[in-house]
Amino acid sequence: MTENTPAKPVDAAKIREILARNDTARLRMWLKACTSCGLCSESCFFYLTNEKKPEFMPQYKVRQTLGEILRHKGEVSREFMEEAKEIAWGRCTMCRRCSQYCPFGIDIAVMIHIARQCLRSQDVCPERLMNIDQSYLDTGNQMNMSDEDFIETCEWMAEEGQETIKGLEIPIDREDCELMFIVNAREPKYYPQDIQMAAQVFAVAGETWTMPGHGWEATNLSMFSGNLAVAAKVAQNVYDAATRLKAKKICVTECGHAYRAAKYEGPYWTKQPGGLPPVPVTHAVAVYHDYVKSGRIKLKHRFEEPITYQDPCNLSRSGDLAGKGLELLRMIATDVRPMSPNAEYGHCCCGGGGFIPMGPDYKKRRMVAGKFKADQIRATGAKYVLVPCHNCTDQIGDLNKEYDLGIKIVSFKEVLCELMEIPPHLIVDGEAE
Amino acid sequence: MYAFVNGPFLWIAFCVFIAGSLWQIAALLIRSRRTDRVFYDHADAGAAAASVFVWLVPFASRGWREHPGTTAITFVFHVCLIALPLFALGHTVTLDYSFGLGWPNLPDSLVDALTLVFLAAAAALLVRRMVLPQVRIVTGPADYLLWAVTVLPFLSSYLAANELLLPPDTMLLIHVLAGGVMLICLPFTRLAHAFLFFFTRSFIGSEFARRGTKTW
């Protein structure tokens, strides 16, 4: 699968099959209605940060990828596909900001997504994304972690967390819970404290929650690789786990694309009736917002350092959490300094669309295009950036080093663990208040 | 020749324009029932209407506001494009004479002035297309051709009314021919954005509304 023999023929029939599957009325309208007015250009941070070179304007990127594939009815060369790959993955994060600026509302990023599907069908795709597809198939998660290792990590984190919260639990496979919490595989793999912190927040809020022993992976990077067969499997894993455990809601960790995949796209890949997930999907941001607003979690004091909020595209634009994210931050912090523009008009940080997992080959472009975000952050004067998304976190971390921003990146659970008042029955014995 | 252009040709042009547009719309709607479930599953009439309306009003959408110059020219261009044919005396008189349909017309001098405004706006859009690198890169011969198809009816009407370049009768013949060609082209070329606009905007308004987001 990873071996790429140079003379591998192009399977045009397979590309045509993907084109046929995507031959919707809306795509036909988009292709026909576009008047090439160019008003999408300035909506795109790639265009803005690459000296406004016209090759970076959104419509051109679609023309050079999907446009050419359509024009040749799938009969394209390997050379063409290699070039198209550099555009479809290397010059677009599918952030969808351009569709807000198109006078016709053409969903340009969706067309890039179709191009990615065509290319992926020929194994033309950044190597690391293809490896991740395979990892999902082998283990159900992006990091080749076994379910046993995951469960062990949770047990370990629960035990360690009992030093902070009396009787802290990370329940696995408990039935009939309010929330089934799912995480990004990098949490158990590299940042197990993240799970512990979420567990603390749930404990303090008195939540009934669980994590599934299988189907715990929230990410769905196959959405970005364009391998929708795998994307459907990953989404189905989560839905099956929630159905099996009779959970009331699926709660996605502080991760952007995972929410979009499970809530909005997954139902279509897995052909759910009405285009809705079989179990409602919510997000940590919405859940924490509810805890703080309703007083289920009380704060010792509010966060006082100047802090700004990073809107992950898949939460704030392709998801419904733009308002709640900022509102939650305002409830827990005193000196909130929003970026401009922000919320559903926020710019991608260039960590999305698969860019972070695409690895070092694409880092240079990531740093160039990320400059827009770096400048935005600097302009707020904030010392902290609240980032409720793993890919944004990695990217803003890299931008911090590259552009010397001198900022600290925090997540909601991190800040809540610092600030929340622990109710008496959860205070560890012998710990003086 | 004159009789043919003003008779059968115009009839054909209008028939192609109306039937062609209806056919295009019907084909898309029928196809959408099968291929665009995502729209029907979450159709949001309010958001769809807002998404259309806000982009029909100058400077009402964020996208229009961030490009004030282009927005002004675009609206002037389109308002004239629609209003002039509807309210020019030559047209209302013909309608009244042929079908007994009548509505008020704009005074000739105003029509003349607005035609010049239209031509200026069209020229500005053409220059913009040629000068801005991000527009030029996505422009091809078809775009220039369609620009000419759209501008010629107006240019010829101005020249005919002011008895310039060619004898007015010949110019009028060109005017009618050019207008007919534009009507015939509309359903089958990018000019179809005239009606597709309402459908694409409705879709995106609804699609983003299900995500709690706006596109204006």
XYZ file of C-alpha atoms in Angstrom:
649
model
C 0.000 0.000 0.000
C 2.802 2.404 0.846
C 4.945 1.141 -2.057
C 4.385 3.464 -4.953
C 5.616 1.859 -8.117
C 6.276 4.624 -10.630
C 4.503 2.999 -13.558
C 1.285 2.232 -11.709
C -1.506 2.907 -14.213
C -4.263 5.359 -13.434
C -7.612 3.720 -12.801
C -9.806 6.255 -14.557
C -12.909 4.135 -14.044
C -12.492 4.456 -10.298
C -12.153 8.227 -10.584
C -15.265 8.359 -12.746
C -17.101 6.363 -10.123
C -16.222 8.992 -7.522
C -17.222 11.764 -9.899
C -20.546 10.026 -10.516
C -21.172 9.693 -6.785
C -20.536 13.416 -6.400
C -22.530 14.441 -9.460
C -25.103 16.324 -7.448
C -27.419 19.117 -8.504
C -25.478 21.473 -6.261
C -22.125 20.627 -7.886
C -23.641 21.142 -11.323
C -24.952 24.530 -10.248
C -21.629 25.542 -8.723
C -19.707 24.642 -11.858
C -22.146 26.550 -14.012
C -22.884 29.608 -11.911
C -19.346 30.736 -11.120
C -18.619 33.931 -13.053
C -14.929 33.971 -12.123
C -15.335 37.258 -10.293
C -12.389 36.566 -8.022
C -14.146 37.742 -4.864
C -13.122 34.535 -3.096
C -9.434 35.466 -3.282
C -9.092 37.658 -0.257
C -11.080 35.310 1.944
C -8.243 32.789 1.716
C -5.325 32.966 4.139
C -3.135 30.983 1.734
C -3.629 33.702 -0.854
C -3.078 36.486 1.673
C 0.130 34.994 3.071
C 1.690 33.994 -0.236
C 2.165 37.520 -1.568
C -1.306 37.387 -3.083
C -0.030 35.196 -5.873
C -3.046 34.478 -8.078
C -2.268 30.743 -8.074
C -3.427 30.669 -4.464
C -6.916 32.046 -5.067
C -9.618 29.469 -4.268
C -11.355 29.155 -7.614
C -8.065 28.627 -9.405
C -7.198 25.822 -7.010
C -10.462 24.059 -7.862
C -9.912 24.571 -11.579
C -6.449 23.074 -11.413
C -7.649 20.018 -9.504
C -11.298 18.997 -9.793
C -11.771 21.140 -12.908
C -9.067 19.265 -14.803
C -10.240 15.869 -13.552
C -13.758 16.643 -14.769
C -12.550 18.026 -18.062
C -10.619 14.831 -18.775
C -13.363 12.608 -17.349
C -10.886 10.998 -14.998
C -8.312 10.243 -17.692
C -5.473 12.084 -15.994
C -1.770 11.360 -15.718
C 0.294 10.604 -12.627
C 2.256 13.829 -13.209
C -0.950 15.800 -13.177
C -2.094 14.079 -10.005
C 1.161 14.833 -8.199
C 0.705 18.509 -9.015
C -2.931 18.398 -8.011
C -1.943 16.815 -4.709
C 0.256 19.784 -3.868
C -2.732 22.047 -4.434
C -5.544 20.014 -2.882
C -3.591 19.305 0.311
C -0.766 21.813 0.235
C -2.727 24.975 -0.564
C -6.112 24.393 1.040
C -7.250 23.261 4.472
C -10.918 22.981 3.448
C -11.712 25.667 6.025
C -14.701 26.850 3.940
C -14.187 30.536 4.529
C -14.315 31.184 0.775
C -17.890 29.945 0.547
C -18.898 32.783 2.864
C -17.403 35.285 0.456
C -18.657 33.834 -2.814
C -21.650 35.895 -4.000
C -23.218 32.616 -5.134
C -22.299 30.748 -1.993
C -20.372 28.145 -3.929
C -18.910 25.630 -1.494
C -15.413 25.701 -2.923
C -13.849 23.571 -0.180
C -16.317 20.791 -0.899
C -15.042 20.733 -4.475
C -11.473 20.427 -3.191
C -12.762 17.567 -1.073
C -14.076 15.802 -4.184
C -10.682 16.306 -5.832
C -9.029 14.757 -2.774
C -11.327 11.744 -3.024
C -10.403 11.257 -6.689
C -6.683 11.526 -5.974
C -6.847 9.330 -2.889
C -8.481 6.609 -4.965
C -5.206 6.438 -6.923
C -3.087 6.486 -3.761
C -2.022 10.028 -4.527
C -2.176 11.709 -1.144
C 0.321 12.836 1.498
C 1.905 9.600 2.701
C 1.171 10.128 6.369
C -2.544 10.567 5.800
C -2.634 7.270 3.924
C -0.829 5.588 6.807
C -3.430 6.973 9.170
C -6.207 5.488 7.004
C -4.499 2.140 7.450
C -4.152 2.649 11.189
C -7.909 3.268 11.471
C -8.527 0.012 9.634
C -6.059 -1.948 11.752
C -6.859 -0.622 15.209
C -9.793 1.773 14.966
C -7.675 4.808 15.830
C -5.163 7.080 14.129
C -2.182 6.114 16.299
C -2.140 2.342 16.104
C -2.952 2.059 19.782
C -4.567 -1.116 21.051
C -7.810 -0.921 23.006
C -6.028 -2.658 25.906
C -3.393 0.068 26.039
C -6.114 2.671 25.954
C -8.010 1.125 28.836
C -4.819 0.711 30.830
C -3.955 4.355 30.275
C -7.380 5.376 31.536
C -6.993 3.227 34.641
C -3.585 4.690 35.298
C -4.882 8.239 34.835
C -7.835 7.613 37.124
C -5.581 6.265 39.829
C -3.148 9.132 39.553
C -6.012 11.607 39.498
C -7.257 10.350 42.820
C -4.508 12.432 44.381
C -6.469 15.482 43.284
C -10.079 14.326 43.260
C -11.302 11.794 45.772
C -12.351 8.563 44.105
C -11.754 9.878 40.581
C -13.072 7.463 38.007
C -12.671 7.030 34.272
C -15.488 4.587 33.641
C -15.094 2.322 30.637
C -18.107 0.748 28.912
C -20.622 1.830 31.519
C -24.165 1.691 30.174
C -26.977 4.259 30.301
C -24.748 7.263 30.880
C -25.609 10.837 30.016
C -22.391 11.271 28.040
C -20.178 8.930 26.136
C -16.890 10.807 25.934
C -14.593 10.148 22.983
C -11.067 11.456 22.572
C -8.315 12.137 20.101
C -5.925 9.141 20.099
C -3.069 11.450 20.857
C -4.539 12.014 24.293
C -4.066 8.420 25.527
C -0.880 8.142 23.481
C 0.978 11.340 24.316
C -1.113 13.524 26.603
C -2.937 11.199 29.007
C -3.298 14.107 31.427
C -5.908 15.494 29.035
C -8.171 12.560 29.810
C -7.523 12.954 33.498
C -8.417 16.632 33.380
C -11.627 15.939 31.505
C -12.442 13.284 34.111
C -11.911 15.842 36.873
C -14.245 18.298 35.220
C -16.909 15.602 34.799
C -16.447 14.501 38.433
C -16.837 18.015 39.782
C -19.906 18.591 37.613
C -21.396 15.334 38.901
C -21.761 13.972 35.372
C -22.643 10.373 34.611
C -20.254 9.540 31.830
C -18.241 6.784 30.270
C -15.748 6.040 27.565
C -16.179 3.092 25.222
C -13.543 0.340 25.275
C -13.757 0.346 21.495
C -14.928 3.261 19.382
C -13.217 5.765 21.688
C -11.368 7.476 18.828
C -12.975 10.817 17.997
C -10.749 11.926 15.133
C -11.592 11.181 11.559
C -8.632 12.181 9.463
C -9.874 10.003 6.619
C -12.327 12.836 5.988
C -9.236 14.822 4.983
C -7.372 12.054 3.196
C -10.468 11.642 1.019
C -10.882 7.972 1.859
C -14.555 8.104 2.723
C -14.915 4.334 3.043
C -12.593 4.484 6.035
C -14.161 7.721 7.273
C -17.515 5.938 7.332
C -16.051 3.046 9.329
C -14.557 5.391 11.904
C -17.851 7.247 12.306
C -19.750 3.979 12.507
C -17.427 2.762 15.310
C -18.452 5.724 17.405
C -22.163 5.393 16.637
C -22.064 1.663 17.388
C -20.334 2.247 20.727
C -22.912 4.841 21.753
C -25.778 2.605 20.717
C -24.266 -0.394 22.495
C -23.789 1.586 25.719
C -27.195 3.273 25.403
C -25.549 6.642 25.969
C -27.795 9.713 25.780
C -25.187 11.781 23.976
C -21.802 11.446 22.362
C -19.426 14.105 23.692
C -16.399 14.889 21.539
C -13.206 16.036 23.215
C -11.693 19.464 22.531
C -10.996 18.650 18.892
C -12.424 20.446 15.870
C -12.728 18.116 12.896
C -13.851 15.221 15.117
C -16.996 17.149 15.954
C -17.698 18.030 12.356
C -17.145 14.433 11.256
C -19.330 12.835 13.929
C -22.139 15.377 13.901
C -22.461 16.644 10.349
C -20.660 14.458 7.822
C -20.673 11.027 9.484
C -24.439 10.575 9.173
C -24.108 10.857 5.383
C -21.117 8.546 5.080
C -22.941 5.944 7.161
C -26.344 6.632 5.534
C -28.271 7.493 8.686
C -31.946 8.343 8.223
C -32.628 12.063 8.114
C -28.914 12.826 7.973
C -28.685 12.777 11.763
C -26.357 10.739 13.971
C -28.148 7.816 15.692
C -27.150 9.295 19.055
C -26.969 13.092 19.355
C -23.444 14.500 19.203
C -22.229 17.293 21.448
C -18.832 18.780 22.193
C -16.746 19.436 25.292
C -17.053 23.180 24.681
C -20.857 23.002 24.741
C -20.865 20.702 27.767
C -18.449 22.847 29.790
C -20.403 25.938 28.764
C -23.490 24.362 30.231
C -21.684 23.387 33.465
C -20.397 26.871 34.106
C -23.532 28.696 33.033
C -25.838 26.515 35.111
C -23.530 26.661 38.125
C -22.821 22.941 38.144
C -19.232 24.039 38.198
C -18.333 26.977 40.383
C -15.109 28.880 40.042
C -12.746 29.867 42.831
C -11.896 32.920 40.789
C -11.662 33.870 37.155
C -8.652 33.697 34.876
C -7.023 37.111 34.915
C -4.227 37.140 32.365
C -5.073 38.549 28.905
C -6.340 35.674 26.811
C -7.648 35.283 23.267
C -9.777 32.580 21.677
C -8.841 30.497 18.656
C -11.913 29.536 16.625
C -11.271 26.118 15.102
C -12.880 26.196 11.639
C -14.637 22.928 12.232
C -16.204 24.146 15.466
C -16.899 27.761 14.592
C -17.719 27.629 10.896
C -18.529 24.040 9.962
C -19.883 23.545 13.471
C -22.216 25.515 15.699
C -19.894 26.500 18.561
C -18.545 29.911 17.576
C -20.750 31.717 20.050
C -20.470 29.221 22.883
C -16.682 29.031 22.805
C -16.190 32.749 23.269
C -19.040 32.988 25.740
C -17.557 30.221 27.879
C -14.201 31.962 27.834
C -15.869 35.206 28.918
C -17.533 33.386 31.815
C -14.247 32.039 33.113
C -11.796 34.824 32.225
C -11.787 38.561 32.902
C -9.558 39.883 30.128
C -10.755 38.271 26.898
C -9.385 39.756 23.692
C -11.012 38.273 20.608
C -9.083 38.102 17.374
C -10.251 40.010 14.334
C -11.949 38.605 12.355
C -13.233 35.832 14.541
C -16.112 33.443 15.209
C -17.609 32.022 12.009
C -15.484 34.443 10.014
C -12.276 33.385 11.748
C -9.287 32.350 9.683
C -7.864 28.866 9.689
C -4.537 28.604 11.559
C -3.284 26.220 8.839
C -3.262 23.264 11.186
C -6.558 21.942 9.821
C -7.627 19.874 6.852
C -4.998 17.242 7.630
C -2.070 19.663 7.626
C -0.665 18.772 11.050
C -0.637 15.002 10.487
C 0.783 15.551 6.984
C 4.066 16.015 8.798
C 7.412 17.698 8.188
C 7.159 17.720 4.378
C 4.469 20.343 4.658
C 5.793 22.253 7.641
C 7.340 25.104 5.698
C 4.053 25.935 3.945
C 2.295 25.625 7.245
C 4.555 28.252 8.745
C 4.204 30.607 5.783
C 0.417 30.377 5.644
C 0.139 30.385 9.432
C 1.585 33.856 9.557
C -1.887 35.307 9.236
C -2.883 33.621 12.485
C 0.386 34.569 14.164
C -0.217 38.236 13.304
C -3.798 38.010 14.493
C -2.711 36.602 17.840
C 0.011 39.171 18.276
C -2.411 41.993 17.526
C -4.625 41.001 20.446
C -1.780 41.484 22.918
C -2.940 38.358 24.733
C -0.471 36.258 26.659
C -2.613 33.146 26.498
C -4.540 31.534 23.689
C -7.467 29.280 24.507
C -7.482 26.575 21.844
C -10.212 23.927 21.958
C -8.712 21.799 19.153
C -5.682 19.501 18.971
C -4.588 20.404 15.463
C -4.888 24.130 16.164
C -2.918 23.535 19.376
C 0.002 21.947 17.524
C -0.031 24.582 14.832
C -0.233 27.558 17.180
C 2.532 25.936 19.235
C 4.717 25.843 16.125
C 3.733 29.407 15.202
C 4.650 30.501 18.707
C 8.210 29.269 18.147
C 8.477 30.382 14.521
C 7.219 33.915 15.120
C 8.302 34.389 18.735
C 4.819 35.118 19.955
C 5.646 34.508 23.603
C 2.244 33.013 24.288
C 0.956 30.052 26.236
C -1.623 27.711 24.771
C -4.313 26.298 27.027
C -7.454 24.240 26.663
C -10.756 24.684 28.463
C -10.301 21.584 30.612
C -6.867 22.798 31.664
C -8.157 26.190 32.734
C -11.247 24.715 34.393
C -9.097 22.312 36.445
C -7.137 25.315 37.702
C -10.158 27.422 38.527
C -12.995 25.161 39.584
C -14.077 24.787 43.148
C -13.887 21.166 44.274
C -16.957 20.217 46.262
C -16.255 18.945 49.835
C -17.100 15.303 49.141
C -14.452 15.176 46.422
C -11.648 16.771 48.432
C -8.910 14.253 49.129
C -8.713 13.363 52.847
C -5.957 15.118 54.715
C -5.685 17.844 52.150
C -6.112 21.131 53.947
C -8.217 23.708 52.194
C -34.440 40.407 -42.956
C -35.946 43.113 -40.803
C -39.247 41.273 -40.689
C -37.586 38.012 -39.784
C -35.502 39.449 -36.962
C -38.384 41.381 -35.469
C -40.745 38.501 -35.954
C -39.859 34.812 -35.808
C -36.315 35.379 -34.513
C -37.513 37.286 -31.485
C -40.180 34.700 -30.829
C -37.582 31.958 -30.985
C -35.233 33.886 -28.725
C -37.875 34.415 -26.064
C -39.050 30.819 -26.290
C -35.505 29.482 -25.937
C -34.856 31.843 -23.045
C -37.990 30.892 -21.138
C -38.219 27.213 -21.993
C -34.456 26.742 -21.670
C -34.381 28.330 -18.252
C -37.380 26.354 -17.039
C -35.878 23.178 -18.376
C -32.549 23.829 -16.653
C -34.271 24.549 -13.362
C -36.550 21.533 -13.610
C -33.657 19.218 -14.473
C -31.695 20.433 -11.462
C -34.641 20.122 -9.115
C -35.463 16.621 -10.309
C -31.835 15.551 -9.980
C -31.573 17.137 -6.544
C -34.335 14.881 -5.187
C -32.006 11.978 -5.798
C -28.569 13.468 -5.192
C -28.987 16.310 -2.698
C -30.622 14.673 0.267
C -28.492 16.828 2.547
C -30.513 19.859 1.427
C -33.956 18.338 1.936
C -32.962 16.755 5.264
C -32.097 20.109 6.796
C -33.867 22.634 4.583
C -34.218 25.909 6.437
C -36.464 28.320 4.552
C -35.624 31.312 6.720
C -31.888 30.933 6.359
C -32.227 30.244 2.638
C -34.278 33.399 2.136
C -31.893 35.476 4.227
C -28.933 34.117 2.307
C -30.535 35.229 -0.967
C -31.890 38.554 0.231
C -28.766 39.822 1.978
C -26.667 39.265 -1.128
C -29.254 41.119 -3.262
C -28.839 44.296 -1.251
C -25.713 46.369 -1.799
C -23.342 46.243 1.184
C -25.691 44.078 3.230
C -23.418 41.044 3.260
C -19.973 40.953 4.763
C -18.518 39.965 1.403
C -20.037 43.015 -0.310
C -18.898 45.328 2.457
C -15.305 44.143 2.252
C -15.158 44.957 -1.477
C -16.932 48.318 -1.710
C -15.666 49.324 -5.158
C -16.508 46.063 -6.895
C -19.818 45.954 -5.073
C -20.860 49.405 -6.262
C -19.953 48.665 -9.868
C -21.587 45.230 -9.775
C -24.878 46.603 -8.498
C -24.956 49.532 -10.918
C -24.238 47.106 -13.744
C -26.976 44.656 -12.790
C -29.644 47.221 -11.914
C -29.203 48.903 -15.282
C -29.039 45.543 -17.029
C -32.461 44.609 -15.721
C -34.184 47.994 -15.546
C -33.275 49.383 -18.965
C -34.854 46.634 -21.087
C -37.956 46.668 -18.898
C -38.561 50.400 -18.930
C -37.105 51.730 -22.177
C -39.772 53.476 -24.234
C -38.976 51.462 -27.351
C -39.734 48.265 -25.451
C -42.852 49.358 -23.608
C -44.352 50.787 -26.777
C -43.677 47.561 -28.670
C -45.262 45.507 -25.895
C -48.271 47.781 -25.802
C -48.641 47.746 -29.571
C -48.271 43.984 -29.940
C -49.990 42.658 -26.832
C -51.772 45.572 -25.241
C -49.484 45.161 -22.250
C -48.363 48.440 -20.880
C -46.436 49.817 -18.022
C -44.767 53.147 -17.419
C -41.522 53.880 -19.164
C -38.471 55.889 -18.232
C -37.922 59.168 -20.112
C -35.636 58.786 -23.111
C -33.004 61.092 -21.737
C -32.760 59.044 -18.571
C -32.564 55.808 -20.532
C -29.792 57.341 -22.562
C -27.883 58.394 -19.474
C -28.386 55.052 -17.726
C -27.171 53.235 -20.813
C -23.967 55.229 -20.620
C -23.722 54.399 -16.914
C -24.208 50.740 -17.753
C -21.534 50.834 -20.432
C -19.147 52.539 -18.025
C -19.793 49.880 -15.370
C -19.306 47.125 -17.938
C -16.048 48.701 -19.020
C -14.914 48.910 -15.414
C -15.686 45.236 -14.856
C -13.773 44.379 -18.005
C -10.764 46.399 -16.913
C -10.940 44.793 -13.470
C -10.942 41.390 -15.115
C -7.912 42.218 -17.186
C -5.925 44.062 -14.554
C -6.339 42.145 -11.287
C -4.067 39.089 -11.378
C -6.436 36.987 -9.236
C -9.274 37.605 -11.709
C -7.202 37.411 -14.862
C -5.903 33.961 -13.930
C -9.415 32.502 -13.957
C -10.554 34.372 -17.064
C -10.744 32.713 -20.469
C -12.020 33.598 -23.940
C -15.558 32.550 -22.992
C -15.643 35.202 -20.291
C -14.782 37.932 -22.791
C -17.257 36.580 -25.288
C -20.069 36.599 -22.748
C -19.112 40.090 -21.733
C -19.508 41.156 -25.350
C -22.813 39.289 -25.697
C -24.121 41.178 -22.678
C -22.839 44.587 -23.657
C -23.700 44.621 -27.365
C -27.492 45.069 -26.980
C -26.910 48.152 -24.846
C -24.174 49.599 -26.961
C -26.241 49.156 -30.122
C -29.316 50.717 -28.554
C -27.334 53.764 -27.564
C -25.806 54.082 -31.008
C -29.183 53.647 -32.693
C -30.928 56.174 -30.469
C -28.206 58.721 -31.091
C -27.891 57.920 -34.783
C -24.215 57.104 -34.558
C -21.918 54.903 -36.632
C -24.582 53.207 -38.796
C -28.005 54.194 -40.070
C -30.443 53.861 -37.146
C -32.472 51.165 -38.895
C -29.422 48.959 -39.378
C -28.264 49.630 -35.840
C -31.706 48.737 -34.545
C -31.533 45.473 -36.442
C -28.198 44.739 -34.769
C -29.716 45.695 -31.452
C -32.589 43.235 -31.776
C -30.278 40.497 -33.001
C -27.840 41.066 -30.139
C -30.633 41.073 -27.592
C -31.966 37.833 -28.988
C -28.547 36.223 -28.890
C -28.161 37.215 -25.244
C -31.526 35.696 -24.374
C -30.683 32.493 -26.213
C -27.301 32.226 -24.469
C -28.621 32.855 -20.998
C -29.905 29.407 -19.969
C -26.916 27.532 -21.382
C -23.910 29.613 -20.362
C -22.539 31.228 -17.231
C -25.202 33.882 -17.747
C -27.473 31.275 -16.156
C -26.219 32.672 -12.867
C -29.164 35.020 -13.310
C -31.456 32.267 -12.023
C -28.951 29.821 -10.482
C -28.055 32.514 -7.966
C -31.304 31.899 -6.101
C -30.701 28.174 -5.875
C -27.029 28.191 -4.929
C -27.601 30.842 -2.292
C -30.586 28.988 -0.864
C -28.535 25.840 -0.587
C -25.547 27.393 1.143
C -27.721 29.458 3.477
C -29.512 26.341 4.587
C -26.366 24.189 4.730
C -24.516 26.654 6.935
C -27.590 27.277 9.067
C -27.635 23.619 10.098
C -24.164 24.342 11.437
C -25.328 27.465 13.222
C -23.356 29.651 10.837
C -24.173 32.370 8.352
C -22.842 32.993 4.892
C -23.413 36.703 4.721
